[in-house]
Amino acid sequence: MIKIMIADDQQLIRNSLKIILDANPNFKVISTVSNRQEVLDSIKKEKPDIILMDIRMPKMDGTVCTKYVKEKYPDIKVIVLTTFDDDDFIFSALKYGASGYLLKGVSTKELYNAINTVEHGGAMINPNIAEKVFKLFSKMAQSNYAIQVNDKDTKNFSKHE
């Protein structure tokens, strides 16, 4: 069973996501929180596997909260679930260790798939978000910006990748 924390400042969103996720027998929502301090307090008590993290929350935005979580609890996976497809938010979330970036318009099936994928070590982002990431990498490549990659980074690639 995958233990999930929902971090969103809107109660309606938290409650709705809890209903949707609890309908899946493989998921258990162990806490719903509305800000950074509640995230950190709840992690100590509940030990989630995955946090669904909103971007805009009081006291600290979700990208910085993701950084906090990943520094203190590197095994906890974070999926950003937001309405914002702003480049700065996307790249900050990924830079700080988010394993996924989904827009709130995602279907239930896509959300379930993303949670399962991330729990098993993968990453998941919406197709339009992926397009933005690829455009950034393309710009970086065209400007000869080098990204250092070592064997550890590529060990899980198959030969055709």
Short mmCIF file of C-alpha atoms in Angstrom, two decimals:
data_model
loop_
_atom_site.label_atom_id
_atom_site.label_comp_id
_atom_site.label_asym_id
_atom_site.label_seq_id
_atom_site.Cartn_x
_atom_site.Cartn_y
_atom_site.Cartn_z
CA MET A 1 0.00 0.00 0.00
CA ILE A 2 1.32 3.43 -0.99
CA LYS A 3 1.01 6.00 1.80
CA ILE A 4 0.18 9.46 0.47
CA MET A 5 0.18 12.93 1.97
CA ILE A 6 -1.81 15.69 0.25
CA ALA A 7 -0.37 19.19 0.69
CA ASP A 8 -2.68 21.89 -0.69
CA ASP A 9 -3.98 25.09 0.87
CA GLN A 10 -7.49 24.60 -0.53
CA GLN A 11 -9.64 22.34 1.62
CA LEU A 12 -11.94 21.40 -1.26
CA ILE A 13 -8.95 20.14 -3.28
CA ARG A 14 -7.57 18.17 -0.30
CA ASN A 15 -10.94 16.56 0.41
CA SER A 16 -11.61 15.76 -3.26
CA LEU A 17 -8.18 14.22 -3.78
CA LYS A 18 -8.58 12.16 -0.62
CA ILE A 19 -11.87 10.71 -1.90
CA ILE A 20 -10.34 9.92 -5.31
CA LEU A 21 -7.19 8.34 -3.88
CA ASP A 22 -8.90 6.39 -1.11
CA ALA A 23 -11.07 4.76 -3.79
CA ASN A 24 -7.96 2.93 -4.99
CA PRO A 25 -7.20 -0.08 -2.76
CA ASN A 26 -3.45 0.35 -3.36
CA PHE A 27 -3.38 3.87 -1.90
CA LYS A 28 -3.92 5.22 1.60
CA VAL A 29 -4.11 8.94 2.26
CA ILE A 30 -2.44 9.25 5.65
CA SER A 31 -2.66 13.02 6.02
CA THR A 32 -3.93 16.19 4.41
CA VAL A 33 -2.10 19.42 5.19
CA SER A 34 -2.26 23.04 4.09
CA ASN A 35 1.21 24.56 4.60
CA ARG A 36 4.92 23.86 5.02
CA GLN A 37 4.87 23.51 8.80
CA GLU A 38 2.03 21.00 8.63
CA VAL A 39 3.95 19.07 5.95
CA LEU A 40 7.04 18.83 8.15
CA ASP A 41 5.07 17.99 11.31
CA SER A 42 3.03 15.34 9.52
CA ILE A 43 6.08 13.68 7.95
CA LYS A 44 7.51 13.05 11.42
CA LYS A 45 4.31 11.31 12.53
CA GLU A 46 3.02 9.62 9.39
CA LYS A 47 6.04 8.74 7.18
CA PRO A 48 4.41 9.05 3.73
CA ASP A 49 5.83 7.36 0.64
CA ILE A 50 4.64 10.16 -1.64
CA ILE A 51 3.55 13.76 -1.16
CA LEU A 52 1.21 15.41 -3.64
CA MET A 53 2.43 19.00 -3.31
CA ASP A 54 0.69 22.16 -4.46
CA ILE A 55 2.85 25.10 -5.56
CA ARG A 56 1.03 28.03 -3.94
CA MET A 57 0.70 27.51 -0.20
CA PRO A 58 0.99 29.90 2.74
CA LYS A 59 4.30 30.31 4.57
CA MET A 60 6.36 28.61 1.83
CA ASP A 61 5.67 27.67 -1.76
CA GLY A 62 5.60 24.03 -2.79
CA THR A 63 8.90 24.12 -4.67
CA VAL A 64 10.83 25.32 -1.63
CA CYS A 65 8.89 22.89 0.56
CA THR A 66 9.94 20.12 -1.85
CA LYS A 67 13.56 21.15 -1.35
CA TYR A 68 13.11 20.99 2.45
CA VAL A 69 11.49 17.56 2.27
CA LYS A 70 14.11 16.09 -0.09
CA GLU A 71 17.01 17.42 2.03
CA LYS A 72 15.64 15.93 5.26
CA TYR A 73 13.80 12.88 3.88
CA PRO A 74 15.39 11.88 0.56
CA ASP A 75 13.36 8.66 0.32
CA ILE A 76 10.03 10.50 0.28
CA LYS A 77 8.93 11.17 -3.27
CA VAL A 78 7.20 14.41 -4.25
CA ILE A 79 4.76 14.92 -7.09
CA VAL A 80 3.87 18.54 -7.70
CA LEU A 81 0.14 18.80 -8.47
CA THR A 82 -0.77 22.34 -9.46
CA THR A 83 -2.55 24.65 -11.86
CA PHE A 84 0.70 26.47 -12.73
CA ASP A 85 2.65 25.52 -15.84
CA ASP A 86 5.05 28.43 -15.41
CA ASP A 87 8.62 27.59 -16.49
CA ASP A 88 10.17 28.85 -13.25
CA PHE A 89 7.93 26.66 -11.09
CA ILE A 90 8.51 23.60 -13.27
CA PHE A 91 12.28 23.90 -13.29
CA SER A 92 12.51 24.80 -9.59
CA ALA A 93 10.39 21.80 -8.63
CA LEU A 94 12.49 19.43 -10.73
CA LYS A 95 15.75 21.02 -9.53
CA TYR A 96 14.70 20.57 -5.91
CA GLY A 97 13.94 16.89 -6.37
CA ALA A 98 10.31 16.48 -7.40
CA SER A 99 9.72 13.16 -9.16
CA GLY A 100 6.65 14.42 -10.95
CA TYR A 101 4.93 17.57 -12.12
CA LEU A 102 1.25 17.29 -12.98
CA LEU A 103 -1.42 19.84 -13.71
CA LYS A 104 -4.65 19.62 -11.73
CA GLY A 105 -6.61 18.88 -14.90
CA VAL A 106 -5.10 15.38 -14.92
CA SER A 107 -7.54 12.45 -15.07
CA THR A 108 -7.97 10.03 -12.18
CA LYS A 109 -6.35 7.28 -14.24
CA GLU A 110 -3.36 9.52 -15.03
CA LEU A 111 -3.00 10.46 -11.37
CA TYR A 112 -3.08 6.80 -10.30
CA ASN A 113 -0.51 5.97 -12.98
CA ALA A 114 1.75 8.83 -11.91
CA ILE A 115 1.69 7.76 -8.27
CA ASN A 116 2.51 4.15 -9.17
CA THR A 117 5.26 5.20 -11.58
CA VAL A 118 6.91 7.51 -9.06
CA GLU A 119 6.61 4.99 -6.24
CA HIS A 120 8.49 2.46 -8.36
CA GLY A 121 11.36 4.84 -9.09
CA GLY A 122 10.14 6.54 -12.25
CA ALA A 123 9.26 10.12 -13.01
CA MET A 124 6.04 11.54 -14.41
CA ILE A 125 5.21 14.87 -16.01
CA ASN A 126 2.34 16.08 -18.17
CA PRO A 127 3.10 16.00 -21.92
CA ASN A 128 2.97 19.79 -22.25
CA ILE A 129 5.34 20.12 -19.28
CA ALA A 130 7.66 17.57 -20.91
CA GLU A 131 7.67 19.73 -24.03
CA LYS A 132 8.88 22.71 -21.99
CA VAL A 133 11.64 20.60 -20.41
CA PHE A 134 12.81 19.34 -23.81
CA LYS A 135 12.84 22.89 -25.19
CA LEU A 136 15.04 23.97 -22.28
CA PHE A 137 17.46 21.10 -22.92
CA SER A 138 17.50 21.96 -26.61
CA LYS A 139 18.36 25.60 -25.83
CA MET A 140 21.07 24.45 -23.43
CA ALA A 141 22.53 22.14 -26.08
CA GLN A 142 22.48 24.86 -28.73
CA SER A 143 24.34 27.23 -26.45
CA ASN A 144 26.91 24.52 -25.62
CA TYR A 145 25.77 24.37 -22.01
CA ALA A 146 27.17 21.10 -20.67
CA ILE A 147 25.35 18.80 -18.31
CA GLN A 148 27.60 16.45 -16.41
CA VAL A 149 26.38 12.87 -16.51
CA ASN A 150 28.16 9.94 -14.91
CA ASP A 151 27.63 6.17 -14.95
CA LYS A 152 25.38 6.35 -11.89
CA ASP A 153 22.99 8.65 -13.78
CA THR A 154 22.67 6.26 -16.74
CA LYS A 155 22.85 2.83 -15.11
CA ASN A 156 19.11 2.17 -15.52
CA PHE A 157 19.01 3.05 -19.23
CA SER A 158 18.58 0.22 -21.68
CA LYS A 159 21.01 -0.12 -24.60
CA HIS A 160 18.65 1.56 -27.09
CA GLU A 161 18.17 4.68 -24.94
#
